[in-house]
Amino acid sequence: MPFVLSAKSCVELIGQIAQVIVDFLEVAVSCVVFLKGFYPPRAFERRRYMNVVVQKAVHPQLASYIHSATSGLLPFIQKGLVDRVVVIFYDKAHVAVEKFVFKLTVNQSYGSKIEEANLEFALRAFLIKLTVSEPLTRPLSSDGSWEITAYFRSLPPDGEKEAQLWIPTDTKMWMQPPQITPIKSMSCDPVKMQLYLEQPSPTEPKDPPTEP
C-alpha cells in the first residue's frame, strides 16, 4: 500500500540527510585542502570514511575551522537555503585563482524514505574522484590563502543565531566567465550534487581592475 511520510517524519528525514551531507563536506573540504598542498602533510592524517581512505585535517586550528564552517551550514541545508559550498584559493593579492564548487540541492518536499547507505554510496564516489583530481588543478603560490564560502538561495533572517556566524565575502569577481571542469555529479533523491572546478579564463586580465 502506498504511503506518505508525516510532516514530522519528513522533517526528521531531511535533518538526517543534512547531517550526512555536512559530515561529508567536512571530509571533502579537508581532502581538497590536502590536495592543494597548502599545508605540510603532517597537518593531516589518513582515515577511513565511507570505506574510502581520505586525508583528514588533524592540526587543531585547521580542523576547527573546517569543522565549524561545515557544521555551521547544517540548519541552512535542512531548510534548502544552501546553493553552493565553495573552497576558494587566492593569490597574494586576494584574487581567486581556483574554486572547488559543491553545488547542492535537497528536495524539501521529498515524501519517501531513503536508505542512508545509498546516499553514502553516491557520496563516496566524490571522495574517490577527489583523490585523483590533482592533475586538473593549477599550482598555488606559497603566499596565497584560502577560505570556505557558502552561497545561499536566499539570505537567512538576521535574527537567527546561526546566520551571525557568516559574513559577506569580499572575493574579487573574475571579469570573464570562468573555465569549468566537471569532477563528479550525482542524483540520489532527495539529494542532487555537483562538484566542479572553476578557474580563470585564459582571457582573464592578469591584474585586477583598479578603482577609478
PDB file of C-alpha atoms in Angstrom:
ATOM      1  CA  MET A   1       0.000   0.000   0.000  1.00  0.00           C
ATOM      2  CA  PRO A   2       1.446   3.408  -0.912  1.00  0.00           C
ATOM      3  CA  PHE A   3       2.022   5.804   1.972  1.00  0.00           C
ATOM      4  CA  VAL A   4       3.246   9.351   2.587  1.00  0.00           C
ATOM      5  CA  LEU A   5       5.543  10.360   5.409  1.00  0.00           C
ATOM      6  CA  SER A   6       4.025  12.637   8.021  1.00  0.00           C
ATOM      7  CA  ALA A   7       5.260  16.224   8.142  1.00  0.00           C
ATOM      8  CA  LYS A   8       7.259  15.416  11.265  1.00  0.00           C
ATOM      9  CA  SER A   9       8.821  12.340   9.652  1.00  0.00           C
ATOM     10  CA  CYS A  10       9.708  14.368   6.559  1.00  0.00           C
ATOM     11  CA  VAL A  11      11.457  16.990   8.691  1.00  0.00           C
ATOM     12  CA  GLU A  12      13.355  14.283  10.553  1.00  0.00           C
ATOM     13  CA  LEU A  13      14.361  12.669   7.256  1.00  0.00           C
ATOM     14  CA  ILE A  14      15.683  15.947   5.836  1.00  0.00           C
ATOM     15  CA  GLY A  15      17.535  16.535   9.111  1.00  0.00           C
ATOM     16  CA  GLN A  16      19.253  13.155   8.866  1.00  0.00           C
ATOM     17  CA  ILE A  17      20.169  13.739   5.236  1.00  0.00           C
ATOM     18  CA  ALA A  18      21.522  17.227   6.042  1.00  0.00           C
ATOM     19  CA  GLN A  19      23.748  15.738   8.759  1.00  0.00           C
ATOM     20  CA  VAL A  20      25.173  13.180   6.308  1.00  0.00           C
ATOM     21  CA  ILE A  21      25.898  15.997   3.820  1.00  0.00           C
ATOM     22  CA  VAL A  22      27.582  18.162   6.484  1.00  0.00           C
ATOM     23  CA  ASP A  23      29.772  15.275   7.634  1.00  0.00           C
ATOM     24  CA  PHE A  24      30.668  14.574   4.004  1.00  0.00           C
ATOM     25  CA  LEU A  25      31.527  18.221   3.312  1.00  0.00           C
ATOM     26  CA  GLU A  26      33.846  18.350   6.310  1.00  0.00           C
ATOM     27  CA  VAL A  27      35.843  15.413   4.965  1.00  0.00           C
ATOM     28  CA  ALA A  28      35.685  16.588   1.344  1.00  0.00           C
ATOM     29  CA  VAL A  29      36.967  20.085   2.173  1.00  0.00           C
ATOM     30  CA  SER A  30      39.826  18.540   4.137  1.00  0.00           C
ATOM     31  CA  CYS A  31      40.677  16.396   1.093  1.00  0.00           C
ATOM     32  CA  VAL A  32      40.617  19.453  -1.195  1.00  0.00           C
ATOM     33  CA  VAL A  33      42.992  21.414   1.060  1.00  0.00           C
ATOM     34  CA  PHE A  34      45.326  18.417   1.301  1.00  0.00           C
ATOM     35  CA  LEU A  35      45.196  18.016  -2.487  1.00  0.00           C
ATOM     36  CA  LYS A  36      46.397  21.596  -2.979  1.00  0.00           C
ATOM     37  CA  GLY A  37      49.430  21.060  -0.725  1.00  0.00           C
ATOM     38  CA  PHE A  38      48.693  24.225   1.200  1.00  0.00           C
ATOM     39  CA  TYR A  39      49.920  22.725   4.495  1.00  0.00           C
ATOM     40  CA  PRO A  40      52.590  20.163   5.427  1.00  0.00           C
ATOM     41  CA  PRO A  41      51.400  16.534   5.199  1.00  0.00           C
ATOM     42  CA  ARG A  42      51.685  16.219   8.991  1.00  0.00           C
ATOM     43  CA  ALA A  43      48.685  18.541   9.323  1.00  0.00           C
ATOM     44  CA  PHE A  44      46.585  15.639   8.012  1.00  0.00           C
ATOM     45  CA  GLU A  45      46.077  12.020   8.899  1.00  0.00           C
ATOM     46  CA  ARG A  46      44.931   9.064   6.822  1.00  0.00           C
ATOM     47  CA  ARG A  47      41.475   7.990   7.920  1.00  0.00           C
ATOM     48  CA  ARG A  48      38.802   5.677   6.539  1.00  0.00           C
ATOM     49  CA  TYR A  49      35.480   7.368   5.845  1.00  0.00           C
ATOM     50  CA  MET A  50      32.613   5.786   3.924  1.00  0.00           C
ATOM     51  CA  ASN A  51      35.031   2.925   3.272  1.00  0.00           C
ATOM     52  CA  VAL A  52      37.415   5.269   1.408  1.00  0.00           C
ATOM     53  CA  VAL A  53      40.885   6.250   2.620  1.00  0.00           C
ATOM     54  CA  VAL A  54      40.871  10.041   2.985  1.00  0.00           C
ATOM     55  CA  GLN A  55      43.153  12.753   4.346  1.00  0.00           C
ATOM     56  CA  LYS A  56      41.528  14.319   7.407  1.00  0.00           C
ATOM     57  CA  ALA A  57      42.858  17.551   8.912  1.00  0.00           C
ATOM     58  CA  VAL A  58      44.229  16.985  12.422  1.00  0.00           C
ATOM     59  CA  HIS A  59      46.025  20.294  13.041  1.00  0.00           C
ATOM     60  CA  PRO A  60      43.821  21.854  15.767  1.00  0.00           C
ATOM     61  CA  GLN A  61      43.216  25.257  14.130  1.00  0.00           C
ATOM     62  CA  LEU A  62      42.774  23.840  10.642  1.00  0.00           C
ATOM     63  CA  ALA A  63      40.446  21.059  11.784  1.00  0.00           C
ATOM     64  CA  SER A  64      38.449  23.509  13.911  1.00  0.00           C
ATOM     65  CA  TYR A  65      37.956  25.960  11.033  1.00  0.00           C
ATOM     66  CA  ILE A  66      36.794  23.261   8.611  1.00  0.00           C
ATOM     67  CA  HIS A  67      34.509  21.688  11.202  1.00  0.00           C
ATOM     68  CA  SER A  68      32.918  24.960  12.342  1.00  0.00           C
ATOM     69  CA  ALA A  69      32.361  26.196   8.779  1.00  0.00           C
ATOM     70  CA  THR A  70      30.751  22.991   7.526  1.00  0.00           C
ATOM     71  CA  SER A  71      28.753  22.178  10.667  1.00  0.00           C
ATOM     72  CA  GLY A  72      27.505  25.768  10.688  1.00  0.00           C
ATOM     73  CA  LEU A  73      25.718  25.026   7.403  1.00  0.00           C
ATOM     74  CA  LEU A  74      23.521  22.323   8.935  1.00  0.00           C
ATOM     75  CA  PRO A  75      20.395  24.421   9.692  1.00  0.00           C
ATOM     76  CA  PHE A  76      20.568  26.097   6.293  1.00  0.00           C
ATOM     77  CA  ILE A  77      20.941  22.822   4.384  1.00  0.00           C
ATOM     78  CA  GLN A  78      17.964  21.497   6.348  1.00  0.00           C
ATOM     79  CA  LYS A  79      15.916  24.459   5.087  1.00  0.00           C
ATOM     80  CA  GLY A  80      17.154  24.163   1.493  1.00  0.00           C
ATOM     81  CA  LEU A  81      18.854  27.573   1.595  1.00  0.00           C
ATOM     82  CA  VAL A  82      22.362  26.497   0.559  1.00  0.00           C
ATOM     83  CA  ASP A  83      23.070  26.609  -3.170  1.00  0.00           C
ATOM     84  CA  ARG A  84      26.858  26.148  -3.251  1.00  0.00           C
ATOM     85  CA  VAL A  85      29.687  25.467  -0.860  1.00  0.00           C
ATOM     86  CA  VAL A  86      32.953  26.676  -2.373  1.00  0.00           C
ATOM     87  CA  VAL A  87      36.572  26.214  -1.360  1.00  0.00           C
ATOM     88  CA  ILE A  88      38.349  29.248  -2.813  1.00  0.00           C
ATOM     89  CA  PHE A  89      42.122  29.582  -3.214  1.00  0.00           C
ATOM     90  CA  TYR A  90      43.629  33.069  -3.600  1.00  0.00           C
ATOM     91  CA  ASP A  91      46.886  34.604  -4.686  1.00  0.00           C
ATOM     92  CA  LYS A  92      48.729  37.139  -2.502  1.00  0.00           C
ATOM     93  CA  ALA A  93      46.502  39.960  -3.850  1.00  0.00           C
ATOM     94  CA  HIS A  94      43.447  38.016  -2.615  1.00  0.00           C
ATOM     95  CA  VAL A  95      42.286  37.358  -6.169  1.00  0.00           C
ATOM     96  CA  ALA A  96      40.703  33.925  -6.624  1.00  0.00           C
ATOM     97  CA  VAL A  97      42.843  31.540  -8.675  1.00  0.00           C
ATOM     98  CA  GLU A  98      40.815  28.364  -8.205  1.00  0.00           C
ATOM     99  CA  LYS A  99      37.461  27.274  -6.781  1.00  0.00           C
ATOM    100  CA  PHE A 100      36.200  23.830  -5.856  1.00  0.00           C
ATOM    101  CA  VAL A 101      32.422  24.118  -6.066  1.00  0.00           C
ATOM    102  CA  PHE A 102      29.946  21.772  -4.386  1.00  0.00           C
ATOM    103  CA  LYS A 103      26.539  22.647  -5.859  1.00  0.00           C
ATOM    104  CA  LEU A 104      23.764  21.228  -3.739  1.00  0.00           C
ATOM    105  CA  THR A 105      20.007  20.681  -3.948  1.00  0.00           C
ATOM    106  CA  VAL A 106      17.914  18.952  -1.285  1.00  0.00           C
ATOM    107  CA  ASN A 107      14.269  18.327  -2.192  1.00  0.00           C
ATOM    108  CA  GLN A 108      12.376  19.695   0.808  1.00  0.00           C
ATOM    109  CA  SER A 109       9.103  18.008  -0.178  1.00  0.00           C
ATOM    110  CA  TYR A 110      10.532  14.540  -0.649  1.00  0.00           C
ATOM    111  CA  GLY A 111       7.910  12.127   0.686  1.00  0.00           C
ATOM    112  CA  SER A 112       9.648   8.758   0.628  1.00  0.00           C
ATOM    113  CA  LYS A 113      12.207   7.065   2.794  1.00  0.00           C
ATOM    114  CA  ILE A 114      15.808   6.820   1.690  1.00  0.00           C
ATOM    115  CA  GLU A 115      18.421   4.298   2.647  1.00  0.00           C
ATOM    116  CA  GLU A 116      21.330   6.184   4.193  1.00  0.00           C
ATOM    117  CA  ALA A 117      23.646   3.558   2.702  1.00  0.00           C
ATOM    118  CA  ASN A 118      22.512   4.534  -0.811  1.00  0.00           C
ATOM    119  CA  LEU A 119      23.301   8.195  -0.179  1.00  0.00           C
ATOM    120  CA  GLU A 120      26.684   7.347   1.313  1.00  0.00           C
ATOM    121  CA  PHE A 121      27.470   5.131  -1.679  1.00  0.00           C
ATOM    122  CA  ALA A 122      26.748   8.048  -4.017  1.00  0.00           C
ATOM    123  CA  LEU A 123      28.823  10.491  -1.947  1.00  0.00           C
ATOM    124  CA  ARG A 124      31.710   8.024  -1.707  1.00  0.00           C
ATOM    125  CA  ALA A 125      32.281   8.421  -5.446  1.00  0.00           C
ATOM    126  CA  PHE A 126      33.040  12.136  -4.903  1.00  0.00           C
ATOM    127  CA  LEU A 127      35.814  11.315  -2.445  1.00  0.00           C
ATOM    128  CA  ILE A 128      37.304   8.770  -4.846  1.00  0.00           C
ATOM    129  CA  LYS A 129      37.282  11.322  -7.683  1.00  0.00           C
ATOM    130  CA  LEU A 130      38.884  13.965  -5.464  1.00  0.00           C
ATOM    131  CA  THR A 131      41.873  11.724  -4.749  1.00  0.00           C
ATOM    132  CA  VAL A 132      42.751  11.684  -8.468  1.00  0.00           C
ATOM    133  CA  SER A 133      41.865  15.304  -9.308  1.00  0.00           C
ATOM    134  CA  GLU A 134      45.268  16.913  -8.740  1.00  0.00           C
ATOM    135  CA  PRO A 135      46.157  16.932 -12.486  1.00  0.00           C
ATOM    136  CA  LEU A 136      43.115  19.174 -13.065  1.00  0.00           C
ATOM    137  CA  THR A 137      44.355  21.845 -10.666  1.00  0.00           C
ATOM    138  CA  ARG A 138      46.888  24.655 -11.003  1.00  0.00           C
ATOM    139  CA  PRO A 139      49.915  25.330  -8.797  1.00  0.00           C
ATOM    140  CA  LEU A 140      49.260  27.508  -5.765  1.00  0.00           C
ATOM    141  CA  SER A 141      51.740  30.129  -4.625  1.00  0.00           C
ATOM    142  CA  SER A 142      53.113  29.754  -1.109  1.00  0.00           C
ATOM    143  CA  ASP A 143      51.964  33.269  -0.160  1.00  0.00           C
ATOM    144  CA  GLY A 144      48.338  32.639  -1.086  1.00  0.00           C
ATOM    145  CA  SER A 145      45.339  31.913   1.128  1.00  0.00           C
ATOM    146  CA  TRP A 146      42.049  30.047   1.066  1.00  0.00           C
ATOM    147  CA  GLU A 147      38.600  30.065   2.624  1.00  0.00           C
ATOM    148  CA  ILE A 148      35.256  28.294   2.693  1.00  0.00           C
ATOM    149  CA  THR A 149      32.413  30.329   1.201  1.00  0.00           C
ATOM    150  CA  ALA A 150      28.709  29.457   1.115  1.00  0.00           C
ATOM    151  CA  TYR A 151      26.273  30.866  -1.430  1.00  0.00           C
ATOM    152  CA  PHE A 152      22.649  30.965  -0.299  1.00  0.00           C
ATOM    153  CA  ARG A 153      19.500  30.842  -2.407  1.00  0.00           C
ATOM    154  CA  SER A 154      18.030  33.422  -0.053  1.00  0.00           C
ATOM    155  CA  LEU A 155      19.554  35.208   2.897  1.00  0.00           C
ATOM    156  CA  PRO A 156      18.883  33.706   6.336  1.00  0.00           C
ATOM    157  CA  PRO A 157      16.969  36.016   8.711  1.00  0.00           C
ATOM    158  CA  ASP A 158      19.322  38.329  10.602  1.00  0.00           C
ATOM    159  CA  GLY A 159      17.791  37.288  13.879  1.00  0.00           C
ATOM    160  CA  GLU A 160      18.894  33.676  13.554  1.00  0.00           C
ATOM    161  CA  LYS A 161      21.875  32.859  15.745  1.00  0.00           C
ATOM    162  CA  GLU A 162      23.440  30.624  13.075  1.00  0.00           C
ATOM    163  CA  ALA A 163      23.268  33.403  10.478  1.00  0.00           C
ATOM    164  CA  GLN A 164      25.562  35.569  12.602  1.00  0.00           C
ATOM    165  CA  LEU A 165      28.409  33.106  12.043  1.00  0.00           C
ATOM    166  CA  TRP A 166      28.581  34.045   8.357  1.00  0.00           C
ATOM    167  CA  ILE A 167      29.810  37.367   6.970  1.00  0.00           C
ATOM    168  CA  PRO A 168      29.611  38.776   3.415  1.00  0.00           C
ATOM    169  CA  THR A 169      32.576  37.787   1.273  1.00  0.00           C
ATOM    170  CA  ASP A 170      34.942  40.342  -0.250  1.00  0.00           C
ATOM    171  CA  THR A 171      36.073  37.979  -3.002  1.00  0.00           C
ATOM    172  CA  LYS A 172      37.005  39.860  -6.170  1.00  0.00           C
ATOM    173  CA  MET A 173      34.993  38.625  -9.123  1.00  0.00           C
ATOM    174  CA  TRP A 174      36.574  37.457 -12.367  1.00  0.00           C
ATOM    175  CA  MET A 175      35.950  39.729 -15.344  1.00  0.00           C
ATOM    176  CA  GLN A 176      35.421  36.816 -17.766  1.00  0.00           C
ATOM    177  CA  PRO A 177      33.257  33.695 -17.364  1.00  0.00           C
ATOM    178  CA  PRO A 178      35.375  31.029 -15.647  1.00  0.00           C
ATOM    179  CA  GLN A 179      36.737  27.863 -17.152  1.00  0.00           C
ATOM    180  CA  ILE A 180      34.697  24.993 -15.652  1.00  0.00           C
ATOM    181  CA  THR A 181      35.920  21.409 -15.275  1.00  0.00           C
ATOM    182  CA  PRO A 182      33.322  18.888 -14.052  1.00  0.00           C
ATOM    183  CA  ILE A 183      34.643  16.406 -11.490  1.00  0.00           C
ATOM    184  CA  LYS A 184      31.587  14.452 -10.334  1.00  0.00           C
ATOM    185  CA  SER A 185      27.807  14.690 -10.177  1.00  0.00           C
ATOM    186  CA  MET A 186      25.086  12.564  -8.676  1.00  0.00           C
ATOM    187  CA  SER A 187      21.332  12.425  -8.193  1.00  0.00           C
ATOM    188  CA  CYS A 188      20.157  10.298  -5.276  1.00  0.00           C
ATOM    189  CA  ASP A 189      16.695  11.528  -4.289  1.00  0.00           C
ATOM    190  CA  PRO A 190      16.205  13.775  -2.461  1.00  0.00           C
ATOM    191  CA  VAL A 191      19.812  14.992  -2.964  1.00  0.00           C
ATOM    192  CA  LYS A 192      21.466  16.309  -6.098  1.00  0.00           C
ATOM    193  CA  MET A 193      25.089  17.372  -6.017  1.00  0.00           C
ATOM    194  CA  GLN A 194      27.694  18.535  -8.496  1.00  0.00           C
ATOM    195  CA  LEU A 195      31.392  19.022  -7.891  1.00  0.00           C
ATOM    196  CA  TYR A 196      33.303  21.082 -10.399  1.00  0.00           C
ATOM    197  CA  LEU A 197      36.432  23.192 -10.631  1.00  0.00           C
ATOM    198  CA  GLU A 198      36.339  26.862 -11.610  1.00  0.00           C
ATOM    199  CA  GLN A 199      39.490  28.555 -12.902  1.00  0.00           C
ATOM    200  CA  PRO A 200      40.056  31.938 -14.539  1.00  0.00           C
ATOM    201  CA  SER A 201      39.529  32.055 -18.275  1.00  0.00           C
ATOM    202  CA  PRO A 202      42.715  32.218 -20.386  1.00  0.00           C
ATOM    203  CA  THR A 203      41.473  35.661 -21.464  1.00  0.00           C
ATOM    204  CA  GLU A 204      41.086  36.875 -17.871  1.00  0.00           C
ATOM    205  CA  PRO A 205      43.077  40.094 -17.245  1.00  0.00           C
ATOM    206  CA  LYS A 206      46.150  39.335 -15.142  1.00  0.00           C
ATOM    207  CA  ASP A 207      45.741  42.378 -12.926  1.00  0.00           C
ATOM    208  CA  PRO A 208      42.522  43.134 -11.040  1.00  0.00           C
ATOM    209  CA  PRO A 209      40.725  46.299 -12.182  1.00  0.00           C
ATOM    210  CA  THR A 210      41.731  49.451 -10.321  1.00  0.00           C
ATOM    211  CA  GLU A 211      39.235  51.756  -8.713  1.00  0.00           C
ATOM    212  CA  PRO A 212      38.581  54.954 -10.729  1.00  0.00           C
TER     213      PRO A 212
END
